[in-house]
mmCIF file of C-alpha atoms in Angstrom:
data_model
loop_
_atom_site.group_PDB
_atom_site.id
_atom_site.type_symbol
_atom_site.label_atom_id
_atom_site.label_comp_id
_atom_site.label_asym_id
_atom_site.label_seq_id
_atom_site.Cartn_x
_atom_site.Cartn_y
_atom_site.Cartn_z
ATOM 1 C CA VAL A 64 0.000 0.000 0.000
ATOM 2 C CA PHE A 65 1.634 3.252 -1.123
ATOM 3 C CA ALA A 66 0.770 6.342 0.867
ATOM 4 C CA CYS A 67 2.361 9.219 -1.035
ATOM 5 C CA SER A 68 2.943 11.690 1.769
ATOM 6 C CA PRO A 69 6.088 13.835 1.541
ATOM 7 C CA LEU A 70 5.927 14.750 5.228
ATOM 8 C CA GLU A 71 5.629 11.326 6.829
ATOM 9 C CA ALA A 72 8.539 9.802 4.994
ATOM 10 C CA ASP A 73 9.404 6.480 6.534
ATOM 11 C CA PHE A 74 9.098 2.742 6.113
ATOM 12 C CA ARG A 75 6.632 1.410 8.653
ATOM 13 C CA LEU A 76 5.879 -2.239 9.285
ATOM 14 C CA LEU A 77 2.563 -2.826 11.041
ATOM 15 C CA ALA A 78 1.627 -6.279 12.278
ATOM 16 C CA ARG A 79 -1.970 -7.420 12.763
ATOM 17 C CA GLY A 80 -1.990 -10.987 13.974
ATOM 18 C CA ASP A 81 -0.122 -13.023 11.373
ATOM 19 C CA LEU A 82 -0.686 -10.424 8.639
ATOM 20 C CA ALA A 83 2.162 -8.001 7.960
ATOM 21 C CA MET A 84 1.464 -4.761 6.121
ATOM 22 C CA GLN A 85 4.228 -2.488 4.895
ATOM 23 C CA PHE A 86 3.546 1.160 4.173
ATOM 24 C CA VAL A 87 6.031 2.981 1.955
ATOM 25 C CA HIS A 88 6.113 6.773 2.007
ATOM 26 C CA ARG A 89 7.771 9.173 -0.395
ATOM 27 C CA ARG A 90 10.709 11.098 0.949
ATOM 28 C CA SER A 91 11.674 13.729 -1.625
ATOM 29 C CA ARG A 92 10.504 16.839 0.214
ATOM 30 C CA ALA A 93 11.540 15.650 3.672
ATOM 31 C CA GLU A 94 14.959 14.672 2.316
ATOM 32 C CA GLU A 95 15.595 18.162 0.975
ATOM 33 C CA LEU A 96 14.469 19.715 4.248
ATOM 34 C CA ALA A 97 16.671 17.393 6.301
ATOM 35 C CA ARG A 98 19.720 18.424 4.310
ATOM 36 C CA ARG A 99 19.030 21.974 5.482
ATOM 37 C CA GLY A 100 18.558 20.923 9.100
ATOM 38 C CA VAL A 101 14.733 21.039 9.059
ATOM 39 C CA PHE A 102 13.178 17.778 10.168
ATOM 40 C CA VAL A 103 9.472 17.166 9.694
ATOM 41 C CA GLY A 104 7.510 14.574 11.650
ATOM 42 C CA GLN A 105 3.935 13.457 12.014
ATOM 43 C CA GLU A 106 2.705 16.961 12.792
ATOM 44 C CA GLY A 107 3.030 17.851 9.093
ATOM 45 C CA ASP A 108 3.077 21.363 7.663
ATOM 46 C CA LYS A 109 2.469 22.895 11.076
ATOM 47 C CA GLN A 110 6.143 22.373 11.891
ATOM 48 C CA LEU A 111 7.171 24.193 8.740
ATOM 49 C CA THR A 112 5.246 27.350 9.605
ATOM 50 C CA GLN A 113 5.683 27.254 13.404
ATOM 51 C CA GLN A 114 9.309 26.432 14.134
ATOM 52 C CA PRO A 115 9.654 25.053 17.690
ATOM 53 C CA ALA A 116 11.503 27.238 20.133
ATOM 54 C CA VAL A 117 13.912 24.561 21.408
ATOM 55 C CA ARG A 118 15.377 21.532 19.643
ATOM 56 C CA VAL A 119 16.591 18.504 21.622
ATOM 57 C CA ALA A 120 18.203 15.474 19.984
ATOM 58 C CA VAL A 121 17.848 11.955 21.398
ATOM 59 C CA ILE A 122 20.739 9.809 20.183
ATOM 60 C CA GLY A 123 21.722 6.218 20.793
ATOM 61 C CA SER A 124 22.625 2.869 19.308
ATOM 62 C CA GLU A 125 20.234 0.106 18.338
ATOM 63 C CA ARG A 126 17.951 -1.121 21.120
ATOM 64 C CA SER A 127 19.171 1.602 23.482
ATOM 65 C CA GLY A 128 15.651 2.793 24.348
ATOM 66 C CA LYS A 129 15.467 5.982 22.258
ATOM 67 C CA SER A 130 11.967 5.394 20.926
ATOM 68 C CA ALA A 131 10.599 4.361 24.313
ATOM 69 C CA LEU A 132 12.032 7.488 25.963
ATOM 70 C CA VAL A 133 10.635 9.755 23.232
ATOM 71 C CA ALA A 134 7.261 8.053 23.544
ATOM 72 C CA ARG A 135 7.162 8.766 27.272
ATOM 73 C CA LEU A 136 8.144 12.382 26.730
ATOM 74 C CA ARG A 137 5.263 12.659 24.260
ATOM 75 C CA GLY A 138 2.875 11.206 26.831
ATOM 76 C CA HIS A 139 2.523 7.861 25.062
ATOM 77 C CA THR A 140 3.032 4.288 26.230
ATOM 78 C CA PRO A 141 6.047 2.630 24.566
ATOM 79 C CA SER A 142 5.264 -0.191 22.189
ATOM 80 C CA ALA A 143 6.127 -3.709 23.282
ATOM 81 C CA LEU A 144 7.192 -4.557 19.710
ATOM 82 C CA TYR A 145 10.672 -3.563 18.592
ATOM 83 C CA ASP A 146 10.507 -1.127 15.685
ATOM 84 C CA PRO A 147 14.046 0.045 14.813
ATOM 85 C CA THR A 148 14.605 3.718 14.060
ATOM 86 C CA THR A 149 16.073 3.958 10.560
ATOM 87 C CA ALA A 150 15.910 7.708 9.917
ATOM 88 C CA VAL A 151 15.682 10.946 11.872
ATOM 89 C CA GLN A 152 12.225 11.197 13.420
ATOM 90 C CA SER A 153 10.797 14.549 14.499
ATOM 91 C CA HIS A 154 8.195 15.101 17.217
ATOM 92 C CA VAL A 155 6.977 18.352 18.779
ATOM 93 C CA ILE A 156 5.856 18.418 22.394
ATOM 94 C CA SER A 157 4.437 21.196 24.518
ATOM 95 C CA PHE A 158 6.908 21.318 27.400
ATOM 96 C CA ARG A 159 5.640 22.692 30.696
ATOM 97 C CA SER A 160 8.069 24.364 33.084
ATOM 98 C CA SER A 161 7.345 26.132 36.361
ATOM 99 C CA VAL A 162 9.079 29.462 36.691
ATOM 100 C CA GLN A 163 9.408 31.314 39.988
ATOM 101 C CA SER A 164 8.124 34.867 40.005
ATOM 102 C CA GLY A 165 10.243 37.800 41.081
ATOM 103 C CA GLY A 166 9.767 37.247 44.805
ATOM 104 C CA GLY A 167 9.935 33.483 44.521
ATOM 105 C CA SER A 168 6.707 32.998 46.488
ATOM 106 C CA THR A 169 4.535 32.025 43.524
ATOM 107 C CA SER A 170 5.130 30.119 40.343
ATOM 108 C CA ALA A 171 3.527 30.267 36.927
ATOM 109 C CA ALA A 172 3.398 27.440 34.412
ATOM 110 C CA ARG A 173 4.712 28.272 30.961
ATOM 111 C CA ARG A 174 4.555 25.998 27.941
ATOM 112 C CA THR A 175 7.257 25.958 25.299
ATOM 113 C CA GLN A 176 7.290 24.136 21.971
ATOM 114 C CA VAL A 177 10.155 21.616 22.058
ATOM 115 C CA GLN A 178 11.171 19.592 19.020
ATOM 116 C CA LEU A 179 12.469 16.102 19.815
ATOM 117 C CA LEU A 180 14.692 14.600 17.134
ATOM 118 C CA GLU A 181 15.140 10.851 17.428
ATOM 119 C CA VAL A 182 18.455 10.134 15.703
ATOM 120 C CA PRO A 183 19.427 6.561 14.802
ATOM 121 C CA ARG A 184 22.905 5.151 14.761
ATOM 122 C CA GLY A 185 24.931 6.319 11.770
ATOM 123 C CA GLU A 186 25.836 2.881 10.490
ATOM 124 C CA GLY A 187 22.893 1.354 8.675
ATOM 125 C CA ALA A 188 20.691 4.411 9.122
ATOM 126 C CA GLY A 189 19.740 4.573 5.451
ATOM 127 C CA HIS A 190 18.816 1.307 3.814
ATOM 128 C CA ALA A 191 16.629 3.141 1.269
ATOM 129 C CA ALA A 192 18.358 4.920 -1.597
ATOM 130 C CA SER A 193 16.220 8.028 -1.150
ATOM 131 C CA ARG A 194 17.139 8.574 2.489
ATOM 132 C CA VAL A 195 19.351 11.357 3.749
ATOM 133 C CA PRO A 196 22.942 10.177 4.336
ATOM 134 C CA PRO A 197 23.403 9.512 8.074
ATOM 135 C CA GLU A 198 26.417 11.797 8.414
ATOM 136 C CA VAL A 199 24.503 14.696 6.822
ATOM 137 C CA ALA A 200 21.538 14.269 9.117
ATOM 138 C CA ARG A 201 23.625 13.854 12.263
ATOM 139 C CA ASP A 202 25.831 16.873 11.528
ATOM 140 C CA ALA A 203 22.715 19.002 11.015
ATOM 141 C CA VAL A 204 21.245 17.732 14.271
ATOM 142 C CA TYR A 205 24.388 18.327 16.321
ATOM 143 C CA ALA A 206 24.816 21.835 14.948
ATOM 144 C CA SER A 207 21.247 22.960 15.578
ATOM 145 C CA SER A 208 20.257 21.267 18.850
ATOM 146 C CA ALA A 209 20.107 23.146 22.136
ATOM 147 C CA ALA A 210 20.669 19.934 24.109
ATOM 148 C CA LEU A 211 21.545 16.299 23.467
ATOM 149 C CA VAL A 212 20.280 13.185 25.245
ATOM 150 C CA LEU A 213 22.463 10.124 24.744
ATOM 151 C CA ALA A 214 20.436 6.975 25.381
ATOM 152 C CA CYS A 215 22.707 4.167 26.540
ATOM 153 C CA ASP A 216 21.982 0.647 27.736
ATOM 154 C CA PRO A 217 24.760 -0.018 30.277
ATOM 155 C CA GLN A 218 24.159 -3.756 29.985
ATOM 156 C CA ASP A 219 25.289 -3.591 26.358
ATOM 157 C CA VAL A 220 29.016 -2.966 25.925
ATOM 158 C CA ALA A 221 28.523 -1.820 22.329
ATOM 159 C CA SER A 222 25.890 0.710 23.422
ATOM 160 C CA VAL A 223 28.263 2.188 26.016
ATOM 161 C CA ALA A 224 31.091 2.397 23.476
ATOM 162 C CA TYR A 225 28.834 4.114 20.932
ATOM 163 C CA ALA A 226 27.626 6.616 23.539
ATOM 164 C CA GLU A 227 31.221 7.493 24.384
ATOM 165 C CA GLU A 228 32.081 8.039 20.716
ATOM 166 C CA GLU A 229 29.060 10.267 20.174
ATOM 167 C CA LEU A 230 29.800 12.183 23.374
ATOM 168 C CA ALA A 231 33.333 12.842 22.145
ATOM 169 C CA ARG A 232 31.857 14.353 18.964
ATOM 170 C CA CYS A 233 29.845 16.929 20.912
ATOM 171 C CA ALA A 234 31.049 20.501 21.267
ATOM 172 C CA PRO A 235 32.887 21.368 24.502
ATOM 173 C CA GLY A 236 30.091 23.666 25.624
ATOM 174 C CA ALA A 237 27.199 21.425 24.571
ATOM 175 C CA LEU A 238 24.504 20.551 27.097
ATOM 176 C CA VAL A 239 24.501 16.739 27.217
ATOM 177 C CA ALA A 240 22.762 14.112 29.331
ATOM 178 C CA LEU A 241 23.827 10.460 29.367
ATOM 179 C CA ALA A 242 20.664 8.480 30.101
ATOM 180 C CA GLY A 243 21.195 4.943 31.317
ATOM 181 C CA THR A 244 18.070 3.229 29.996
ATOM 182 C CA LYS A 245 16.146 0.089 30.985
ATOM 183 C CA ARG A 246 16.721 0.727 34.679
ATOM 184 C CA ASP A 247 13.948 -1.681 35.609
ATOM 185 C CA ALA A 248 15.844 -4.534 33.927
ATOM 186 C CA TRP A 249 19.127 -4.021 35.753
ATOM 187 C CA PRO A 250 19.997 -7.045 37.896
ATOM 188 C CA PRO A 251 20.334 -5.821 41.506
ATOM 189 C CA PRO A 252 23.770 -7.404 42.012
ATOM 190 C CA GLU A 253 25.083 -5.596 38.919
ATOM 191 C CA ALA A 254 23.447 -2.195 39.501
ATOM 192 C CA ALA A 255 26.548 -0.672 41.105
ATOM 193 C CA SER A 256 28.852 -1.807 38.300
ATOM 194 C CA LEU A 257 26.418 -0.532 35.667
ATOM 195 C CA ARG A 258 26.391 2.907 37.330
ATOM 196 C CA GLU A 259 30.182 2.892 37.302
ATOM 197 C CA ALA A 260 30.114 2.060 33.588
ATOM 198 C CA LEU A 261 27.881 5.074 32.935
ATOM 199 C CA ASP A 262 30.058 7.370 35.033
ATOM 200 C CA GLY A 263 33.200 6.151 33.286
ATOM 201 C CA CYS A 264 31.620 6.655 29.867
ATOM 202 C CA ALA A 265 30.655 10.237 30.750
ATOM 203 C CA LEU A 266 34.098 10.983 32.214
ATOM 204 C CA ARG A 267 36.009 9.652 29.203
ATOM 205 C CA GLY A 268 33.693 11.366 26.744
ATOM 206 C CA ASP A 269 34.011 14.718 28.539
ATOM 207 C CA GLU A 270 37.776 14.449 28.531
ATOM 208 C CA ARG A 271 37.806 13.731 24.804
ATOM 209 C CA ARG A 272 35.509 16.651 23.939
ATOM 210 C CA GLY A 273 37.192 19.053 26.365
ATOM 211 C CA ALA A 274 34.145 19.832 28.476
ATOM 212 C CA GLY A 275 34.536 22.350 31.282
ATOM 213 C CA GLU A 276 33.339 22.119 34.855
ATOM 214 C CA GLU A 277 29.994 23.751 34.060
ATOM 215 C CA THR A 278 29.364 21.708 30.918
ATOM 216 C CA ARG A 279 30.058 18.210 32.208
ATOM 217 C CA THR A 280 27.702 15.489 31.077
ATOM 218 C CA VAL A 281 24.740 14.829 33.356
ATOM 219 C CA VAL A 282 24.340 11.114 34.110
ATOM 220 C CA LEU A 283 20.753 9.907 34.595
ATOM 221 C CA GLU A 284 19.089 6.549 35.197
ATOM 222 C CA ILE A 285 15.726 6.072 33.517
ATOM 223 C CA SER A 286 13.234 3.396 32.646
ATOM 224 C CA ALA A 287 10.528 4.073 30.099
ATOM 225 C CA GLY A 288 8.695 0.946 31.179
ATOM 226 C CA ASP A 289 7.844 2.060 34.709
ATOM 227 C CA MET A 290 8.698 5.776 34.160
ATOM 228 C CA PHE A 291 11.570 5.635 36.640
ATOM 229 C CA GLY A 292 13.794 8.723 36.477
ATOM 230 C CA LEU A 293 11.633 10.733 34.076
ATOM 231 C CA LYS A 294 11.708 13.647 36.520
ATOM 232 C CA GLY A 295 15.438 13.844 35.902
ATOM 233 C CA ILE A 296 14.862 14.098 32.155
ATOM 234 C CA HIS A 297 12.250 16.801 32.784
ATOM 235 C CA ALA A 298 14.714 18.759 34.935
ATOM 236 C CA PHE A 299 17.370 18.406 32.236
ATOM 237 C CA LEU A 300 15.033 19.660 29.494
ATOM 238 C CA THR A 301 14.101 22.610 31.695
ATOM 239 C CA VAL A 302 17.633 24.006 31.279
ATOM 240 C CA PRO A 303 17.530 24.690 27.499
ATOM 241 C CA VAL A 304 13.913 25.829 27.814
ATOM 242 C CA GLU A 305 14.818 28.405 30.456
ATOM 243 C CA GLN A 306 17.900 29.444 28.494
ATOM 244 C CA HIS A 307 15.660 30.114 25.520
ATOM 245 C CA ALA A 308 13.291 32.082 27.762
ATOM 246 C CA GLN A 309 16.212 34.158 29.024
ATOM 247 C CA ARG A 310 17.424 34.905 25.506
ATOM 248 C CA THR A 311 13.889 35.790 24.462
ATOM 249 C CA ALA A 312 13.470 38.131 27.432
ATOM 250 C CA GLU A 313 16.823 39.793 26.722
ATOM 251 C CA ALA A 314 15.890 40.253 23.065
ATOM 252 C CA GLU A 315 12.526 41.713 24.037
ATOM 253 C CA ALA A 316 14.199 44.042 26.544
ATOM 254 C CA ALA A 317 16.695 45.192 23.920
ATOM 255 C CA ALA A 318 13.851 45.752 21.463
ATOM 256 C CA ALA A 319 11.959 47.760 24.091
ATOM 257 C CA VAL A 320 15.035 49.933 24.712
ATOM 258 C CA GLY A 321 15.346 50.513 20.971
ATOM 259 C CA ARG A 322 11.678 51.466 20.687
ATOM 260 C CA ALA A 323 11.999 53.878 23.619
ATOM 261 C CA ARG A 324 15.063 55.490 22.022
ATOM 262 C CA GLN A 325 13.201 55.844 18.747
ATOM 263 C CA ALA A 326 10.224 57.387 20.548
ATOM 264 C CA ARG A 327 12.489 59.959 22.205
ATOM 265 C CA GLN A 328 14.058 60.827 18.869
ATOM 266 C CA GLN A 329 10.641 61.256 17.274
ATOM 267 C CA LEU A 330 9.545 63.433 20.179
ATOM 268 C CA ALA A 331 12.635 65.597 19.848
ATOM 269 C CA ALA A 332 12.084 65.986 16.109
ATOM 270 C CA HIS A 333 8.430 66.864 16.651
ATOM 271 C CA ALA A 334 9.298 69.362 19.369
ATOM 272 C CA ALA A 335 11.957 70.939 17.170
ATOM 273 C CA ALA A 336 9.401 71.358 14.413
ATOM 274 C CA ILE A 337 6.857 73.193 16.564
ATOM 275 C CA TYR A 338 9.080 74.967 19.112
ATOM 276 C CA VAL A 339 10.514 78.433 18.306
ATOM 277 C CA PRO A 340 13.184 79.785 20.668
ATOM 278 C CA PRO A 341 12.547 83.241 22.291
ATOM 279 C CA ALA A 342 15.385 84.900 20.342
ATOM 280 C CA ALA A 343 13.940 83.665 17.073
ATOM 281 C CA ARG A 344 10.468 84.858 18.077
ATOM 282 C CA ALA A 345 11.868 88.329 18.927
ATOM 283 C CA ALA A 346 13.729 88.505 15.600
ATOM 284 C CA ALA A 347 10.576 87.492 13.742
ATOM 285 C CA ALA A 348 8.595 90.160 15.599
ATOM 286 C CA ARG A 349 11.119 92.860 14.652
ATOM 287 C CA GLN A 350 11.080 91.795 11.038
ATOM 288 C CA GLN A 351 7.282 91.952 11.019
ATOM 289 C CA GLN A 352 7.328 95.400 12.619
ATOM 290 C CA GLN A 353 9.852 96.679 10.107
ATOM 291 C CA HIS A 354 7.780 95.288 7.287
ATOM 292 C CA GLN A 355 4.683 97.046 8.591
ATOM 293 C CA GLN A 356 6.591 100.312 8.936
ATOM 294 C CA GLN A 357 7.858 100.031 5.388
ATOM 295 C CA GLN A 358 4.320 99.456 4.158
#
């Protein structure tokens, strides 16, 4: 069944009992947008006209729990069936953050549009000829994201190694969280060693990317199955959201200062046009008197 939609461009395999149905979507328009760093998801043209305020990338190897984490952040229940991510997937969520007022006694909820980009592993990320090359998509994501979430299954050595490599590729000042996924499946006797593996991965990756004290990777433990640790992800996402709010407020303040300066200049010009100094008024009066005398 061919559904020719340029916005939902993906290969989806849906199973209904023993019947498998494959839906193939065109990718021409989404491919061109992705090359320019614009990723379109299931929300369609709305994302093209209303660019989200904050972009957050969720990165990880195969079976690292990226899709389950994104599903929870979108308010959905993760699917029990494994559906591998083969191309960059875009989702927009309305993120709610509580901001303290000036005195700190009250708080007001503010919602911000956050774009979640689910980025697959580079190797094998494009089995279709029409897909965007993985390196092109990942470079665009890294360059345009306000924060990065590295999903890592500490029980999988390859997942930890991939997370370290991707962390080393991040900019020194990038805001990064290393999320140890599938926390509910950690064997209790091995929990301590798995935490040490996450800490070591973050430490080695920060050293390789040259992260400073204030930009060190945040290590989290999460489980999309029972929603363990999702408050930590929420707190992490609050940082780029509030940074965007600060930049917006500063831009609005600067614009207000510019408008006030322009208003003062207009007032001065208007006053100069209608105001006549006393000396000029006296000179004009003498000229009028002389003119009358001459007449």
